[in-house]
Amino acid sequence: ANQIPNAYLFTGIRGVGKTTTARIVAKALNCKNGFENLCKDNFCDNCEAISNSSHIDIFEMDSASQSSVENTRELIEFSRYAPTSSKYKIFILDECHMLSKQAWASLLKTLEEPPEYLKFIFATTELKKIPITILSRCQRFDLTRVMPEELFRYVKKVCNLEKGNISDEALKLIVKISEGS
């Protein structure tokens, strides 16, 4: 329907793929082949740059180390300029629960009325620390643990592809220790 949310929120335990999913969404939104024909093997320039974390219009911020209001003001200033080489400018804020109250407050106006070209993707392990004013403006996705049987089959497949020599018992132990992450 060509209706894309202004903000996504990915939540779940450590290691379930929140940041990876954020990058995949960024690729889907900016792929030169369009949403219906996303790159699979031969990446377009945009998908390649996003994979390498070098795309000029995709800004990824580790909120654990950049949690101040000054950091979010820089984002807001950067958001005033249209994307240079893609359809959307996308801000991925990882560990967003670490942002200060003042930082969230400074983001709120931009989140409420973003320019058409701007999208936010938030990732967090601690949903309860996100202000309700932010939650209500996001499309939320709760990422769950991977089931042990599925994880075992996947790890075994990778081992076979890599010609690895490991017993099923060792793989089962790895899967158990991962706790679905």
mmCIF file of C-alpha atoms in Angstrom:
data_model
loop_
_atom_site.group_PDB
_atom_site.id
_atom_site.type_symbol
_atom_site.label_atom_id
_atom_site.label_comp_id
_atom_site.label_asym_id
_atom_site.label_seq_id
_atom_site.Cartn_x
_atom_site.Cartn_y
_atom_site.Cartn_z
ATOM 1 C CA ALA A 1 0.000 0.000 0.000
ATOM 2 C CA ASN A 2 3.137 2.180 -0.043
ATOM 3 C CA GLN A 3 2.507 3.065 3.601
ATOM 4 C CA ILE A 4 5.744 2.888 5.552
ATOM 5 C CA PRO A 5 5.859 3.684 9.279
ATOM 6 C CA ASN A 6 7.989 6.598 10.424
ATOM 7 C CA ALA A 7 9.510 4.527 13.215
ATOM 8 C CA TYR A 8 10.096 0.869 13.959
ATOM 9 C CA LEU A 9 10.930 -0.614 17.362
ATOM 10 C CA PHE A 10 12.628 -4.009 17.596
ATOM 11 C CA THR A 11 12.727 -5.545 21.041
ATOM 12 C CA GLY A 12 13.998 -8.851 22.399
ATOM 13 C CA ILE A 13 16.822 -10.527 24.280
ATOM 14 C CA ARG A 14 20.476 -10.027 23.431
ATOM 15 C CA GLY A 15 21.450 -11.797 20.233
ATOM 16 C CA VAL A 16 18.030 -12.408 18.640
ATOM 17 C CA GLY A 17 18.818 -10.180 15.654
ATOM 18 C CA LYS A 18 17.428 -6.727 16.425
ATOM 19 C CA THR A 19 20.263 -4.790 14.812
ATOM 20 C CA THR A 20 20.569 -7.249 11.938
ATOM 21 C CA THR A 21 16.834 -6.910 11.291
ATOM 22 C CA ALA A 22 17.190 -3.112 11.388
ATOM 23 C CA ARG A 23 19.860 -3.297 8.674
ATOM 24 C CA ILE A 24 17.684 -5.623 6.582
ATOM 25 C CA VAL A 25 14.776 -3.163 6.839
ATOM 26 C CA ALA A 26 17.139 -0.330 5.833
ATOM 27 C CA LYS A 27 18.167 -2.366 2.779
ATOM 28 C CA ALA A 28 14.539 -3.156 1.919
ATOM 29 C CA LEU A 29 13.601 0.522 2.060
ATOM 30 C CA ASN A 30 16.573 1.709 -0.003
ATOM 31 C CA CYS A 31 17.316 -1.132 -2.453
ATOM 32 C CA LYS A 32 17.692 0.230 -5.992
ATOM 33 C CA ASN A 33 15.793 -2.803 -7.322
ATOM 34 C CA GLY A 34 12.725 -1.881 -5.292
ATOM 35 C CA PHE A 35 11.006 -3.625 -2.411
ATOM 36 C CA GLU A 36 9.569 -6.401 -4.602
ATOM 37 C CA ASN A 37 12.946 -7.335 -6.157
ATOM 38 C CA LEU A 38 15.399 -7.043 -3.266
ATOM 39 C CA CYS A 39 19.030 -7.947 -3.886
ATOM 40 C CA LYS A 40 19.859 -11.537 -2.994
ATOM 41 C CA ASP A 41 23.296 -12.341 -4.408
ATOM 42 C CA ASN A 42 24.584 -9.376 -6.396
ATOM 43 C CA PHE A 43 23.951 -6.376 -4.175
ATOM 44 C CA CYS A 44 23.148 -2.959 -5.628
ATOM 45 C CA ASP A 45 25.283 -0.008 -4.477
ATOM 46 C CA ASN A 46 22.873 0.859 -1.658
ATOM 47 C CA CYS A 47 22.596 -2.698 -0.296
ATOM 48 C CA GLU A 48 26.367 -3.173 -0.511
ATOM 49 C CA ALA A 49 27.052 0.086 1.362
ATOM 50 C CA ILE A 50 24.472 -0.747 4.051
ATOM 51 C CA SER A 51 26.049 -4.209 4.488
ATOM 52 C CA ASN A 52 29.451 -2.568 4.940
ATOM 53 C CA SER A 53 28.093 0.110 7.316
ATOM 54 C CA SER A 54 29.333 2.782 4.926
ATOM 55 C CA HIS A 55 26.108 4.183 3.481
ATOM 56 C CA ILE A 56 25.976 7.961 3.791
ATOM 57 C CA ASP A 57 22.192 8.041 4.378
ATOM 58 C CA ILE A 58 22.076 5.284 7.018
ATOM 59 C CA PHE A 59 23.241 6.475 10.411
ATOM 60 C CA GLU A 60 23.728 3.837 13.096
ATOM 61 C CA MET A 61 24.188 5.081 16.640
ATOM 62 C CA ASP A 62 25.115 3.052 19.700
ATOM 63 C CA SER A 63 22.911 4.733 22.277
ATOM 64 C CA ALA A 64 24.791 3.076 25.127
ATOM 65 C CA SER A 65 27.813 5.263 24.431
ATOM 66 C CA GLN A 66 26.036 8.238 22.805
ATOM 67 C CA SER A 67 23.070 8.800 25.105
ATOM 68 C CA SER A 68 23.190 12.559 25.631
ATOM 69 C CA VAL A 69 20.902 15.259 24.336
ATOM 70 C CA GLU A 70 23.830 16.663 22.329
ATOM 71 C CA ASN A 71 24.029 13.401 20.367
ATOM 72 C CA THR A 72 20.326 13.500 19.513
ATOM 73 C CA ARG A 73 20.547 17.166 18.558
ATOM 74 C CA GLU A 74 23.236 16.191 16.042
ATOM 75 C CA LEU A 75 20.820 13.586 14.653
ATOM 76 C CA ILE A 76 18.053 16.148 14.368
ATOM 77 C CA GLU A 77 20.378 18.565 12.573
ATOM 78 C CA PHE A 78 21.495 15.782 10.208
ATOM 79 C CA SER A 79 17.834 14.895 9.554
ATOM 80 C CA ARG A 80 17.132 18.296 8.010
ATOM 81 C CA TYR A 81 19.011 17.327 4.856
ATOM 82 C CA ALA A 82 17.415 15.001 2.313
ATOM 83 C CA PRO A 83 19.133 11.703 1.485
ATOM 84 C CA THR A 84 21.946 11.980 -1.047
ATOM 85 C CA SER A 85 21.921 8.578 -2.742
ATOM 86 C CA SER A 86 18.832 6.704 -1.595
ATOM 87 C CA LYS A 87 15.105 7.095 -1.101
ATOM 88 C CA TYR A 88 15.218 7.293 2.704
ATOM 89 C CA LYS A 89 17.553 8.598 5.353
ATOM 90 C CA ILE A 90 17.423 6.047 8.171
ATOM 91 C CA PHE A 91 18.543 6.399 11.771
ATOM 92 C CA ILE A 92 19.203 3.113 13.569
ATOM 93 C CA LEU A 93 19.465 3.661 17.327
ATOM 94 C CA ASP A 94 20.803 0.524 18.958
ATOM 95 C CA GLU A 95 20.404 0.034 22.716
ATOM 96 C CA CYS A 96 17.993 2.978 22.634
ATOM 97 C CA HIS A 97 16.849 2.321 26.213
ATOM 98 C CA MET A 98 20.110 3.992 27.260
ATOM 99 C CA LEU A 99 19.068 7.402 25.908
ATOM 100 C CA SER A 100 18.518 10.045 28.567
ATOM 101 C CA LYS A 101 15.072 11.546 29.182
ATOM 102 C CA GLN A 102 16.306 14.806 27.688
ATOM 103 C CA ALA A 103 17.543 12.971 24.588
ATOM 104 C CA TRP A 104 14.139 11.307 24.103
ATOM 105 C CA ALA A 105 12.424 14.656 24.594
ATOM 106 C CA SER A 106 14.599 16.276 21.940
ATOM 107 C CA LEU A 107 13.760 13.475 19.468
ATOM 108 C CA LEU A 108 10.014 13.593 20.065
ATOM 109 C CA LYS A 109 9.154 16.531 17.781
ATOM 110 C CA THR A 110 11.102 15.045 14.862
ATOM 111 C CA LEU A 111 9.541 11.639 15.517
ATOM 112 C CA GLU A 112 6.034 13.144 15.564
ATOM 113 C CA GLU A 113 6.439 15.104 12.348
ATOM 114 C CA PRO A 114 9.375 13.684 10.391
ATOM 115 C CA PRO A 115 10.118 14.671 6.833
ATOM 116 C CA GLU A 116 8.842 12.085 4.313
ATOM 117 C CA TYR A 117 12.357 10.816 3.653
ATOM 118 C CA LEU A 118 13.265 10.111 7.313
ATOM 119 C CA LYS A 119 12.764 6.777 9.095
ATOM 120 C CA PHE A 120 13.773 5.728 12.609
ATOM 121 C CA ILE A 121 14.608 2.196 13.696
ATOM 122 C CA PHE A 122 15.023 1.645 17.437
ATOM 123 C CA ALA A 123 16.444 -1.534 18.972
ATOM 124 C CA THR A 124 16.292 -2.389 22.672
ATOM 125 C CA THR A 125 16.517 -5.205 25.176
ATOM 126 C CA GLU A 126 14.673 -3.165 27.816
ATOM 127 C CA LEU A 127 11.289 -2.072 26.531
ATOM 128 C CA LYS A 128 10.158 -0.708 29.906
ATOM 129 C CA LYS A 129 12.764 2.055 29.718
ATOM 130 C CA ILE A 130 11.321 3.522 26.509
ATOM 131 C CA PRO A 131 8.976 6.490 27.145
ATOM 132 C CA ILE A 132 5.327 5.800 26.296
ATOM 133 C CA THR A 133 5.301 8.905 24.083
ATOM 134 C CA ILE A 134 7.915 7.175 21.909
ATOM 135 C CA LEU A 135 6.325 3.711 22.040
ATOM 136 C CA SER A 136 3.021 5.085 20.794
ATOM 137 C CA ARG A 137 4.728 6.450 17.667
ATOM 138 C CA CYS A 138 6.507 3.238 16.659
ATOM 139 C CA GLN A 139 5.535 0.062 14.868
ATOM 140 C CA ARG A 140 6.684 -2.528 17.387
ATOM 141 C CA PHE A 141 8.142 -5.950 16.645
ATOM 142 C CA ASP A 142 8.934 -8.365 19.482
ATOM 143 C CA LEU A 143 11.718 -10.683 18.329
ATOM 144 C CA THR A 144 11.672 -14.027 20.105
ATOM 145 C CA ARG A 145 14.277 -16.644 20.858
ATOM 146 C CA VAL A 146 15.030 -19.191 18.171
ATOM 147 C CA MET A 147 13.596 -22.627 19.010
ATOM 148 C CA PRO A 148 16.336 -25.168 19.906
ATOM 149 C CA GLU A 149 15.373 -27.624 17.139
ATOM 150 C CA GLU A 150 15.490 -24.902 14.483
ATOM 151 C CA LEU A 151 18.791 -23.537 15.771
ATOM 152 C CA PHE A 152 20.296 -27.041 15.830
ATOM 153 C CA ARG A 153 19.276 -27.678 12.195
ATOM 154 C CA TYR A 154 20.720 -24.327 11.132
ATOM 155 C CA VAL A 155 24.052 -24.722 12.945
ATOM 156 C CA LYS A 156 24.380 -28.275 11.590
ATOM 157 C CA LYS A 157 23.707 -26.985 8.054
ATOM 158 C CA VAL A 158 26.411 -24.321 8.429
ATOM 159 C CA CYS A 159 28.858 -26.911 9.771
ATOM 160 C CA ASN A 160 28.174 -29.150 6.760
ATOM 161 C CA LEU A 161 28.565 -26.247 4.313
ATOM 162 C CA GLU A 162 31.872 -25.333 5.961
ATOM 163 C CA LYS A 163 32.937 -28.999 6.056
ATOM 164 C CA GLY A 164 33.255 -28.771 9.820
ATOM 165 C CA ASN A 165 33.842 -31.849 11.930
ATOM 166 C CA ILE A 166 31.709 -31.647 15.059
ATOM 167 C CA SER A 167 29.460 -34.144 16.794
ATOM 168 C CA ASP A 168 25.714 -33.711 17.191
ATOM 169 C CA GLU A 169 26.208 -33.805 20.973
ATOM 170 C CA ALA A 170 28.594 -30.839 20.797
ATOM 171 C CA LEU A 171 26.156 -28.942 18.562
ATOM 172 C CA LYS A 172 23.320 -29.657 21.003
ATOM 173 C CA LEU A 173 25.445 -28.286 23.843
ATOM 174 C CA ILE A 174 26.184 -25.110 21.863
ATOM 175 C CA VAL A 175 22.478 -24.680 21.104
ATOM 176 C CA LYS A 176 21.564 -25.218 24.762
ATOM 177 C CA ILE A 177 24.129 -22.677 25.982
ATOM 178 C CA SER A 178 22.937 -20.092 23.419
ATOM 179 C CA GLU A 179 19.472 -20.047 25.074
ATOM 180 C CA GLY A 180 17.826 -19.241 21.751
ATOM 181 C CA SER A 181 20.133 -16.337 20.987
#
